[in-house]
CSV table of C-alpha atoms in Angstrom, one decimal:
chain,number,residue,atom,x,y,z
A,22,UNK,CA,54.9,119.7,28.1
A,23,UNK,CA,51.7,117.0,29.1
A,24,UNK,CA,49.8,115.8,26.1
A,25,UNK,CA,47.2,114.0,25.7
A,26,UNK,CA,46.2,112.0,23.6
A,27,UNK,CA,42.1,113.2,22.2
A,28,UNK,CA,40.9,109.4,20.3
A,29,UNK,CA,37.9,108.6,17.9
A,30,UNK,CA,35.0,107.3,20.8
A,31,UNK,CA,33.3,104.8,20.9
A,32,UNK,CA,29.6,105.1,19.4
A,33,UNK,CA,28.4,101.2,19.5
A,34,UNK,CA,29.5,97.8,20.5
A,35,UNK,CA,28.6,97.6,16.0
A,36,UNK,CA,30.1,101.3,15.0
A,37,UNK,CA,33.7,100.1,14.3
A,38,UNK,CA,34.4,104.0,12.6
A,39,UNK,CA,33.0,107.3,12.9
A,40,UNK,CA,32.3,111.0,9.8
A,41,UNK,CA,34.4,113.9,11.1
A,42,UNK,CA,31.5,116.0,10.6
A,43,UNK,CA,33.4,119.6,11.8
A,44,UNK,CA,35.9,121.0,14.6
A,45,UNK,CA,34.7,123.6,16.5
A,46,UNK,CA,38.5,123.7,17.5
A,47,UNK,CA,41.5,124.3,15.8
A,48,UNK,CA,45.0,124.0,16.8
A,49,UNK,CA,46.5,127.5,19.6
A,50,UNK,CA,42.4,126.8,20.9
A,51,UNK,CA,42.2,126.8,24.3
A,52,UNK,CA,39.4,123.9,25.9
A,53,UNK,CA,38.7,123.5,29.1
A,54,UNK,CA,37.2,119.4,30.0
A,55,UNK,CA,34.0,118.6,28.4
A,56,UNK,CA,34.2,121.0,26.6
A,57,UNK,CA,32.9,119.7,22.8
A,58,UNK,CA,35.6,120.2,20.1
A,59,UNK,CA,34.5,118.3,17.2
A,60,UNK,CA,30.8,116.8,16.2
A,61,UNK,CA,30.6,113.0,14.5
A,62,UNK,CA,27.9,111.6,12.6
A,63,UNK,CA,27.8,107.5,12.2
A,64,UNK,CA,25.0,105.2,10.9
A,65,UNK,CA,22.9,105.5,14.1
A,66,UNK,CA,23.4,108.6,15.9
A,67,UNK,CA,25.7,112.3,15.8
A,68,UNK,CA,27.1,112.8,19.0
A,69,UNK,CA,29.7,116.1,20.1
A,70,UNK,CA,32.4,114.9,21.5
A,71,UNK,CA,34.1,116.8,24.4
A,72,UNK,CA,37.5,117.6,25.6
A,73,UNK,CA,39.1,115.5,28.1
A,74,UNK,CA,41.5,117.4,30.0
A,75,UNK,CA,42.0,121.3,30.3
A,76,UNK,CA,44.5,122.9,28.3
A,77,UNK,CA,45.8,123.9,24.4
A,78,UNK,CA,45.7,122.3,21.6
A,79,UNK,CA,47.9,121.0,19.4
A,80,UNK,CA,47.5,119.2,16.6
A,81,UNK,CA,44.2,117.4,14.9
A,82,UNK,CA,45.4,115.1,13.0
A,83,UNK,CA,42.0,114.3,10.3
A,84,UNK,CA,40.4,116.7,8.6
A,85,UNK,CA,36.6,117.1,8.9
A,86,UNK,CA,34.2,114.5,6.3
A,87,UNK,CA,37.2,112.0,7.3
A,88,UNK,CA,36.8,108.5,8.0
A,89,UNK,CA,38.4,107.5,11.3
A,90,UNK,CA,38.3,103.7,12.9
A,91,UNK,CA,37.2,103.9,16.6
A,92,UNK,CA,39.5,104.1,19.3
A,93,UNK,CA,42.3,106.4,16.5
A,94,UNK,CA,43.5,109.5,17.4
A,95,UNK,CA,42.3,111.7,16.4
A,96,UNK,CA,43.8,114.9,17.7
A,97,UNK,CA,46.5,116.1,20.9
A,98,UNK,CA,45.9,118.6,24.4
A,99,UNK,CA,49.1,120.2,25.5
A,100,UNK,CA,47.7,120.7,29.3
A,101,UNK,CA,51.1,122.3,31.0
A,102,UNK,CA,49.2,125.3,31.1
A,103,UNK,CA,52.4,127.3,30.9
A,104,UNK,CA,53.5,126.2,27.7
A,105,UNK,CA,50.5,127.0,26.4
A,106,UNK,CA,50.3,130.0,28.0
A,107,UNK,CA,54.1,131.4,27.1
A,108,UNK,CA,53.4,129.5,23.0
A,109,UNK,CA,52.0,132.6,21.1
A,110,UNK,CA,55.1,134.1,19.8
A,111,UNK,CA,54.1,136.1,16.2
A,112,UNK,CA,55.3,132.8,14.2
A,113,UNK,CA,52.0,130.8,15.9
A,114,UNK,CA,49.3,132.3,14.3
A,115,UNK,CA,50.5,131.3,11.1
A,116,UNK,CA,51.8,128.3,11.8
A,117,UNK,CA,49.3,126.8,12.6
A,118,UNK,CA,46.7,127.8,10.5
A,119,UNK,CA,49.2,126.9,7.7
A,120,UNK,CA,49.0,123.5,9.9
A,121,UNK,CA,45.3,122.9,9.7
A,122,UNK,CA,45.1,123.9,6.3
A,123,UNK,CA,43.8,120.5,5.3
A,124,UNK,CA,41.5,120.7,8.3
A,125,UNK,CA,39.8,123.6,7.4
A,126,UNK,CA,37.8,125.0,10.1
A,127,UNK,CA,38.0,127.9,8.3
A,128,UNK,CA,36.4,126.3,5.0
A,129,UNK,CA,33.6,128.0,6.6
A,130,UNK,CA,33.1,130.7,5.1
A,131,UNK,CA,33.4,129.6,1.5
A,132,UNK,CA,31.2,129.6,-1.2
A,133,UNK,CA,29.6,128.0,-2.8
A,134,UNK,CA,26.9,126.6,-0.4
A,135,UNK,CA,25.8,124.1,-3.0
A,136,UNK,CA,28.5,121.1,-4.2
A,137,UNK,CA,30.1,121.3,-7.6
A,138,UNK,CA,31.6,118.8,-9.7
A,139,UNK,CA,32.5,116.8,-5.9
A,140,UNK,CA,29.1,115.6,-6.4
A,141,UNK,CA,26.0,115.1,-4.3
A,142,UNK,CA,25.5,117.4,-0.6
A,143,UNK,CA,26.4,115.6,2.2
A,144,UNK,CA,23.4,115.4,4.9
A,145,UNK,CA,24.1,114.2,9.0
A,146,UNK,CA,21.8,111.5,10.0
A,147,UNK,CA,20.8,114.6,12.7
A,148,UNK,CA,19.6,116.8,9.6
A,149,UNK,CA,18.0,113.9,8.1
A,150,UNK,CA,16.0,113.0,10.5
A,151,UNK,CA,14.6,116.6,11.1
A,152,UNK,CA,13.8,116.1,7.3
A,153,UNK,CA,11.9,113.5,7.3
A,154,UNK,CA,10.1,114.8,11.5
A,155,UNK,CA,9.1,118.3,9.6
A,156,UNK,CA,7.7,116.1,6.5
A,157,UNK,CA,10.5,118.2,3.9
A,158,UNK,CA,11.8,116.5,1.3
A,159,UNK,CA,14.9,116.2,-0.2
A,160,UNK,CA,14.4,117.8,-3.3
A,161,UNK,CA,13.4,120.2,-1.0
A,162,UNK,CA,16.2,119.9,1.3
A,163,UNK,CA,18.4,120.7,-2.1
A,164,UNK,CA,16.7,124.2,-1.3
A,165,UNK,CA,17.8,125.3,1.6
A,166,UNK,CA,21.0,127.4,2.2
A,167,UNK,CA,23.6,125.8,3.5
A,168,UNK,CA,26.3,127.3,6.0
A,169,UNK,CA,28.2,124.3,7.4
A,170,UNK,CA,31.5,123.6,5.1
A,171,UNK,CA,31.1,123.3,1.9
A,172,UNK,CA,27.3,124.1,2.0
A,173,UNK,CA,26.9,121.6,4.1
A,174,UNK,CA,23.1,122.1,5.6
A,175,UNK,CA,23.3,122.2,9.6
A,176,UNK,CA,21.3,121.9,12.5
A,177,UNK,CA,20.4,125.0,12.5
A,178,UNK,CA,20.7,126.4,9.1
A,179,UNK,CA,17.0,123.4,8.4
A,180,UNK,CA,15.7,124.6,12.2
A,181,UNK,CA,15.6,128.6,10.4
A,182,UNK,CA,14.2,127.3,7.9
A,183,UNK,CA,10.9,125.0,9.6
A,184,UNK,CA,10.8,128.3,11.1
A,185,UNK,CA,10.7,131.5,8.5
A,186,UNK,CA,7.9,128.7,6.0
A,187,UNK,CA,5.8,127.9,9.2
A,188,UNK,CA,5.4,132.3,9.2
A,189,UNK,CA,4.8,131.9,5.0
A,190,UNK,CA,8.4,133.5,4.2
A,191,UNK,CA,11.2,131.1,2.7
A,192,UNK,CA,14.7,133.0,3.0
A,193,UNK,CA,16.0,132.9,-0.3
A,194,UNK,CA,14.6,129.6,-1.5
A,195,UNK,CA,14.0,131.4,-4.7
A,196,UNK,CA,17.4,132.1,-6.1
A,197,UNK,CA,19.5,128.7,-4.4
A,198,UNK,CA,17.8,126.1,-7.4
A,199,UNK,CA,19.4,127.9,-9.9
A,200,UNK,CA,23.1,127.8,-8.1
A,201,UNK,CA,21.6,124.7,-7.9
A,202,UNK,CA,21.7,123.5,-11.5
A,203,UNK,CA,24.2,124.7,-12.4
A,204,UNK,CA,26.9,123.2,-10.8
A,205,UNK,CA,25.1,119.7,-12.5
A,206,UNK,CA,24.5,121.8,-16.4
A,207,UNK,CA,28.4,122.2,-16.2
A,208,UNK,CA,29.4,118.2,-14.7
A,209,UNK,CA,27.2,117.2,-18.2
A,210,UNK,CA,28.9,119.5,-19.7
A,211,UNK,CA,32.3,118.3,-19.3
A,212,UNK,CA,31.0,115.5,-18.5
A,213,UNK,CA,29.3,113.8,-21.9
A,214,UNK,CA,32.0,114.1,-24.3
A,215,UNK,CA,34.2,112.0,-22.6
A,216,UNK,CA,32.2,108.5,-22.8
A,217,UNK,CA,31.0,109.9,-26.6
A,218,UNK,CA,35.0,109.9,-27.7
A,219,UNK,CA,36.0,107.2,-25.6
A,220,UNK,CA,32.6,105.1,-27.7
A,221,UNK,CA,32.6,106.1,-30.6
A,222,UNK,CA,33.7,103.0,-33.0
A,223,UNK,CA,30.8,101.1,-31.1
A,224,UNK,CA,27.4,103.2,-32.9
A,225,UNK,CA,25.4,102.3,-30.1
A,226,UNK,CA,26.9,102.1,-26.8
A,227,UNK,CA,26.6,106.6,-27.4
A,228,UNK,CA,23.1,105.9,-26.5
A,229,UNK,CA,22.7,104.5,-23.6
A,230,UNK,CA,25.6,106.7,-21.6
A,231,UNK,CA,24.2,109.8,-23.1
A,232,UNK,CA,20.5,108.5,-21.1
A,233,UNK,CA,21.7,107.9,-17.9
A,234,UNK,CA,24.7,110.1,-17.0
A,235,UNK,CA,23.4,112.9,-17.6
A,236,UNK,CA,19.6,111.6,-14.8
A,237,UNK,CA,23.3,110.3,-12.3
A,238,UNK,CA,24.1,113.6,-12.0
A,239,UNK,CA,20.5,115.5,-11.4
A,240,UNK,CA,19.7,113.5,-8.7
A,241,UNK,CA,18.2,115.7,-5.3
A,242,UNK,CA,18.6,112.8,-2.8
A,243,UNK,CA,22.1,112.3,-2.0
A,244,UNK,CA,22.4,109.3,-4.4
A,245,UNK,CA,23.4,108.5,-7.1
A,246,UNK,CA,20.1,107.2,-10.0
A,247,UNK,CA,20.4,106.0,-13.2
A,248,UNK,CA,17.6,105.1,-15.2
A,249,UNK,CA,17.4,101.8,-17.7
A,250,UNK,CA,14.4,101.7,-19.1
A,251,UNK,CA,11.7,100.5,-17.2
A,252,UNK,CA,14.8,100.2,-13.9
A,253,UNK,CA,15.1,102.4,-11.3
A,254,UNK,CA,19.4,102.4,-9.7
A,255,UNK,CA,20.2,103.6,-6.7
A,256,UNK,CA,23.1,103.7,-5.0
A,257,UNK,CA,24.0,103.0,-2.2
A,258,UNK,CA,24.9,105.9,0.7
A,259,UNK,CA,27.9,105.3,3.3
A,260,UNK,CA,25.1,105.0,6.2
A,261,UNK,CA,22.9,102.0,4.3
A,262,UNK,CA,26.3,100.1,3.4
A,263,UNK,CA,27.3,100.3,7.3
A,264,UNK,CA,23.2,98.9,8.1
A,265,UNK,CA,23.8,96.7,5.3
A,266,UNK,CA,27.8,95.2,6.6
A,267,UNK,CA,26.4,94.7,10.2
A,268,UNK,CA,23.2,93.1,9.4
A,269,UNK,CA,26.0,90.9,6.7
A,270,UNK,CA,28.3,90.0,9.6
A,271,UNK,CA,25.2,89.2,12.5
A,272,UNK,CA,24.4,86.5,9.5
A,273,UNK,CA,27.4,85.2,9.0
A,274,UNK,CA,28.9,84.8,12.4
A,275,UNK,CA,25.9,83.1,14.2
A,276,UNK,CA,23.5,81.3,12.9
A,277,UNK,CA,19.8,81.8,12.9
A,278,UNK,CA,17.3,79.7,14.8
A,279,UNK,CA,14.2,81.7,14.8
A,280,UNK,CA,11.7,80.1,17.6
A,281,UNK,CA,7.7,82.1,17.8
A,282,UNK,CA,4.5,81.1,20.4
A,283,UNK,CA,2.3,83.5,20.9
A,284,UNK,CA,0.6,85.1,24.1
A,285,UNK,CA,-2.7,86.2,25.1
A,286,UNK,CA,-1.7,89.8,26.6
A,287,UNK,CA,-5.3,90.8,27.7
A,288,UNK,CA,-5.2,91.3,31.6
A,289,UNK,CA,-1.8,93.3,30.4
A,290,UNK,CA,-4.1,95.7,27.3
A,291,UNK,CA,-7.3,96.1,30.3
A,292,UNK,CA,-4.6,96.5,32.7
A,293,UNK,CA,-1.8,99.3,30.8
A,294,UNK,CA,-6.1,100.7,30.1
A,295,UNK,CA,-6.9,101.1,33.0
A,296,UNK,CA,-4.1,102.5,34.8
A,297,UNK,CA,-2.1,104.2,32.0
A,298,UNK,CA,-4.1,108.2,33.4
A,299,UNK,CA,-3.4,107.1,37.5
A,300,UNK,CA,0.4,106.3,36.9
A,301,UNK,CA,1.1,109.8,34.3
A,302,UNK,CA,-0.9,111.7,37.3
A,303,UNK,CA,0.7,110.2,40.0
A,304,UNK,CA,4.8,109.4,38.7
A,305,UNK,CA,4.8,111.6,35.5
A,306,UNK,CA,5.3,109.2,32.6
A,307,UNK,CA,2.6,106.9,29.9
A,308,UNK,CA,3.2,103.2,30.1
A,309,UNK,CA,3.3,101.9,26.9
A,310,UNK,CA,3.5,98.4,26.4
A,311,UNK,CA,6.8,98.2,26.0
A,312,UNK,CA,8.2,98.4,30.3
A,313,UNK,CA,5.7,96.0,30.5
A,314,UNK,CA,7.6,92.9,27.7
A,315,UNK,CA,11.0,94.3,29.1
A,316,UNK,CA,9.6,93.5,33.3
A,317,UNK,CA,8.9,89.9,31.5
A,318,UNK,CA,11.9,89.5,29.6
A,319,UNK,CA,13.8,90.9,32.3
A,320,UNK,CA,12.2,88.1,34.8
A,321,UNK,CA,13.1,85.7,32.4
A,322,UNK,CA,16.7,86.0,32.3
A,323,UNK,CA,16.9,85.4,35.4
A,324,UNK,CA,15.9,81.5,35.5
A,325,UNK,CA,17.5,81.1,32.3
A,326,UNK,CA,21.1,83.0,32.5
A,327,UNK,CA,22.4,81.6,29.6
A,328,UNK,CA,20.2,83.4,27.2
A,329,UNK,CA,22.1,87.4,28.3
A,330,UNK,CA,26.3,85.1,27.5
A,331,UNK,CA,28.1,86.6,24.9
A,332,UNK,CA,30.4,83.8,22.8
A,333,UNK,CA,34.5,84.4,22.6
A,334,UNK,CA,36.1,81.5,20.6
A,335,UNK,CA,35.3,78.6,22.2
A,336,UNK,CA,34.7,80.5,26.0
A,337,UNK,CA,30.7,81.4,26.8
A,338,UNK,CA,30.7,84.5,28.7
A,339,UNK,CA,27.9,85.0,31.1
A,340,UNK,CA,26.5,88.7,31.6
A,341,UNK,CA,25.9,89.6,35.5
A,342,UNK,CA,24.2,92.9,34.5
A,343,UNK,CA,21.2,92.8,32.4
A,344,UNK,CA,21.3,95.2,30.2
A,345,UNK,CA,18.3,95.4,27.8
A,346,UNK,CA,18.6,96.7,24.3
A,347,UNK,CA,15.3,98.3,22.5
A,348,UNK,CA,15.5,99.0,19.3
A,349,UNK,CA,13.9,102.1,17.7
A,350,UNK,CA,13.4,102.8,13.6
A,351,UNK,CA,14.2,106.4,13.3
A,352,UNK,CA,12.1,108.9,10.6
A,353,UNK,CA,15.3,108.4,8.7
A,354,UNK,CA,14.6,104.9,7.9
A,355,UNK,CA,18.8,104.4,10.5
A,356,UNK,CA,18.0,101.6,12.8
A,357,UNK,CA,19.1,102.6,16.7
A,358,UNK,CA,19.6,100.8,19.5
A,359,UNK,CA,20.2,102.4,23.3
A,360,UNK,CA,20.0,100.5,26.0
A,361,UNK,CA,18.5,100.2,29.3
A,362,UNK,CA,21.5,99.6,31.5
A,363,UNK,CA,20.6,96.8,35.3
A,364,UNK,CA,17.4,96.5,33.7
A,365,UNK,CA,16.4,93.9,36.5
A,366,UNK,CA,17.2,97.0,39.2
A,367,UNK,CA,14.1,99.0,37.8
A,368,UNK,CA,10.1,97.9,38.7
A,369,UNK,CA,8.0,98.7,36.2
A,370,UNK,CA,8.3,102.6,37.4
A,371,UNK,CA,11.9,103.1,36.4
A,372,UNK,CA,11.6,100.8,33.6
A,373,UNK,CA,9.0,103.6,32.2
A,374,UNK,CA,11.5,106.4,32.8
A,375,UNK,CA,13.6,104.8,30.8
A,376,UNK,CA,12.4,103.3,27.9
A,377,UNK,CA,10.5,107.2,27.7
A,378,UNK,CA,14.7,109.2,27.8
A,379,UNK,CA,15.8,106.9,25.8
A,380,UNK,CA,13.2,107.0,22.6
A,381,UNK,CA,12.6,111.1,23.3
A,382,UNK,CA,16.7,110.8,23.0
A,383,UNK,CA,16.6,108.4,19.9
A,384,UNK,CA,13.4,110.7,18.2
A,385,UNK,CA,15.8,114.2,18.5
A,386,UNK,CA,18.8,112.9,18.3
A,387,UNK,CA,20.4,113.3,21.1
A,388,UNK,CA,21.5,110.5,22.8
A,389,UNK,CA,25.7,110.0,23.3
A,390,UNK,CA,27.0,107.4,22.9
A,391,UNK,CA,26.8,105.7,25.9
A,392,UNK,CA,23.8,104.7,25.3
A,393,UNK,CA,23.6,102.9,23.1
A,394,UNK,CA,26.3,100.1,24.7
A,395,UNK,CA,26.6,97.2,26.5
A,396,UNK,CA,23.4,95.9,25.9
A,397,UNK,CA,23.8,91.8,26.8
A,398,UNK,CA,19.7,91.2,24.7
A,399,UNK,CA,17.4,92.5,22.9
A,400,UNK,CA,13.4,94.1,22.2
A,401,UNK,CA,12.4,94.6,19.1
A,402,UNK,CA,8.6,96.3,18.8
A,403,UNK,CA,7.6,94.7,15.1
A,404,UNK,CA,4.4,95.8,16.0
A,405,UNK,CA,5.0,99.1,16.1
A,406,UNK,CA,5.0,98.9,12.0
A,407,UNK,CA,1.6,96.4,12.6
A,408,UNK,CA,4.0,93.8,11.8
A,409,UNK,CA,2.3,90.0,12.8
A,410,UNK,CA,6.0,89.0,13.8
A,411,UNK,CA,9.1,88.4,12.0
A,412,UNK,CA,12.2,86.7,12.5
A,413,UNK,CA,15.3,89.3,13.9
A,414,UNK,CA,18.6,90.0,13.4
A,415,UNK,CA,21.2,89.3,16.7
A,416,UNK,CA,22.3,92.4,17.4
A,417,UNK,CA,26.5,91.1,18.3
A,418,UNK,CA,27.6,90.3,20.0
A,419,UNK,CA,24.8,89.1,22.1
A,420,UNK,CA,22.8,85.2,21.6
A,421,UNK,CA,19.3,86.6,21.7
A,422,UNK,CA,16.9,89.5,20.3
A,423,UNK,CA,12.6,88.9,21.3
A,424,UNK,CA,10.2,90.8,18.6
A,425,UNK,CA,6.8,91.0,19.8
A,426,UNK,CA,4.1,91.5,16.8
A,427,UNK,CA,1.4,93.1,16.9
A,428,UNK,CA,-1.7,93.0,18.9
A,429,UNK,CA,-5.4,91.8,17.9
A,430,UNK,CA,-8.4,91.4,18.8
A,431,UNK,CA,-9.3,88.2,17.6
A,432,UNK,CA,-11.8,85.0,18.6
A,433,UNK,CA,-9.9,82.2,20.8
A,434,UNK,CA,-10.3,78.9,22.6
A,435,UNK,CA,-10.2,79.7,26.4
A,436,UNK,CA,-11.2,76.8,29.4
A,437,UNK,CA,-13.4,78.1,32.5
A,438,UNK,CA,-14.3,76.7,35.3
A,439,UNK,CA,-17.8,76.1,33.1
A,440,UNK,CA,-15.7,73.7,29.8
A,441,UNK,CA,-14.5,75.8,26.3
A,442,UNK,CA,-15.8,78.8,25.4
A,443,UNK,CA,-15.0,81.1,22.2
A,444,UNK,CA,-14.2,84.6,23.6
A,445,UNK,CA,-12.8,87.7,22.2
A,446,UNK,CA,-8.5,88.3,23.7
A,447,UNK,CA,-6.2,90.2,22.9
A,448,UNK,CA,-3.1,88.3,21.4
A,449,UNK,CA,0.3,88.3,20.1
A,450,UNK,CA,3.6,86.8,18.7
A,451,UNK,CA,6.2,86.4,20.1
A,452,UNK,CA,9.9,85.5,17.5
A,453,UNK,CA,12.5,85.2,18.8
A,454,UNK,CA,16.0,84.6,17.1
A,455,UNK,CA,19.3,83.3,18.6
A,456,UNK,CA,23.0,81.9,18.8
A,457,UNK,CA,22.4,78.2,18.1
A,458,UNK,CA,26.5,77.6,18.6
A,459,UNK,CA,25.1,78.7,22.3
A,460,UNK,CA,21.6,78.2,23.0
A,461,UNK,CA,20.1,74.9,20.4
A,462,UNK,CA,15.8,74.7,19.8
A,463,UNK,CA,15.1,73.3,23.3
A,464,UNK,CA,16.4,75.8,25.6
A,465,UNK,CA,15.5,78.5,22.9
A,466,UNK,CA,11.8,77.5,22.4
A,467,UNK,CA,11.5,76.6,25.9
A,468,UNK,CA,12.5,80.5,27.5
A,469,UNK,CA,10.7,82.3,24.6
A,470,UNK,CA,7.5,80.1,26.6
A,471,UNK,CA,8.2,81.2,29.9
A,472,UNK,CA,7.7,85.4,28.5
A,473,UNK,CA,4.7,84.1,27.5
A,474,UNK,CA,3.6,82.5,30.8
A,475,UNK,CA,4.8,86.1,32.4
A,476,UNK,CA,2.7,88.1,30.3
A,477,UNK,CA,-0.1,85.6,30.3
A,478,UNK,CA,-0.3,85.9,34.2
A,479,UNK,CA,0.0,89.2,34.6
A,480,UNK,CA,-1.0,90.5,37.7
A,481,UNK,CA,-3.6,92.5,37.0
A,482,UNK,CA,-4.0,93.8,41.0
A,483,UNK,CA,-0.3,94.6,41.7
A,484,UNK,CA,0.7,97.5,42.5
A,485,UNK,CA,2.8,100.2,40.4
């Protein structure tokens, strides 16, 4: 019997674990190679995990909602078709059901559909993103009937809700809040006597706990919230904890230095304004500023390869491939960094297509795990949110991240053949954070100045 092990895939360089959202298969089921076996989620990406071979699922090692480290074996597949075919004895189904009782794919049909004493209902990043895009608040989200495990709202549930809402009909929206409210009410009734009994000797303590605890349970956003006078206390959910951990780890790993510069990008703005309609008509793609910035960044990396490196112990690893990460903020508030691989081998049209494809996939939570791996340097556009500049945190294990700010028209002194003059120009700040263990101030500033030079000397007569 040939057994292959299915492991939790790596979803990104800084992601060390993922949550199992749903199993599509159970022990005893036949699977084909590349057929979806389960859905997983991290703080950044929802993804489907396919089978790595044809065969029969013989064992599932983790249950839904389990948090599993990257690389851990999550299932085993018997690739011996003959053995799988003869394994269907009368006792086999009973044994398989007993084995999967912990994994509980069957629990999807269990009632109730809303949270019981276990706490607030879990929402996957995909569902939260759709809710944000459709303007659905958490209070309204709680009213949507869920068909997933333990009443979880699935992608299909929320899309059906949006479609019904657009038609002026919201199915079962009226009775569901009552059911949702029953559980917190019961929890409060059970929870209130305990604090009172424990805290009866000191007379002032019960008043504080009675005020806080009902507020903590009556949440609609999936977080634990309490009120204490004029303050609102929100417990961080798992996603935010992971993001916080990634940011703290980066700052603790790399001594960050940030250099700033200013670029006159008037030529780029005018060229894009002049060519964007022809570009879209000819290439079928809308051109933004991002591929133009990436093009300038790549040209400078070729001249300063140390910016495209990483540090392992006391060894500097200079990467030959130039894979540019493109930081994108999702409507849910999470940050994701899809990667444009071999950016130095793409012309402007190729860069534009990659940028648009990855950005669209990120907005719709369609990125694959491989789309966020092996970046060698990152570009983040803080100007998308109106910021003039920022001090970005390095995306480990890279050594540099470049931030571009919003483009503003300002009066600027420029040199002409007739002398200095004041003109209205399109100006943009750039800021680059770099790992001071490898990149010193001289190299960091020189590299940033080189990027500015590329942007300011953009050829307005160029071909695509």
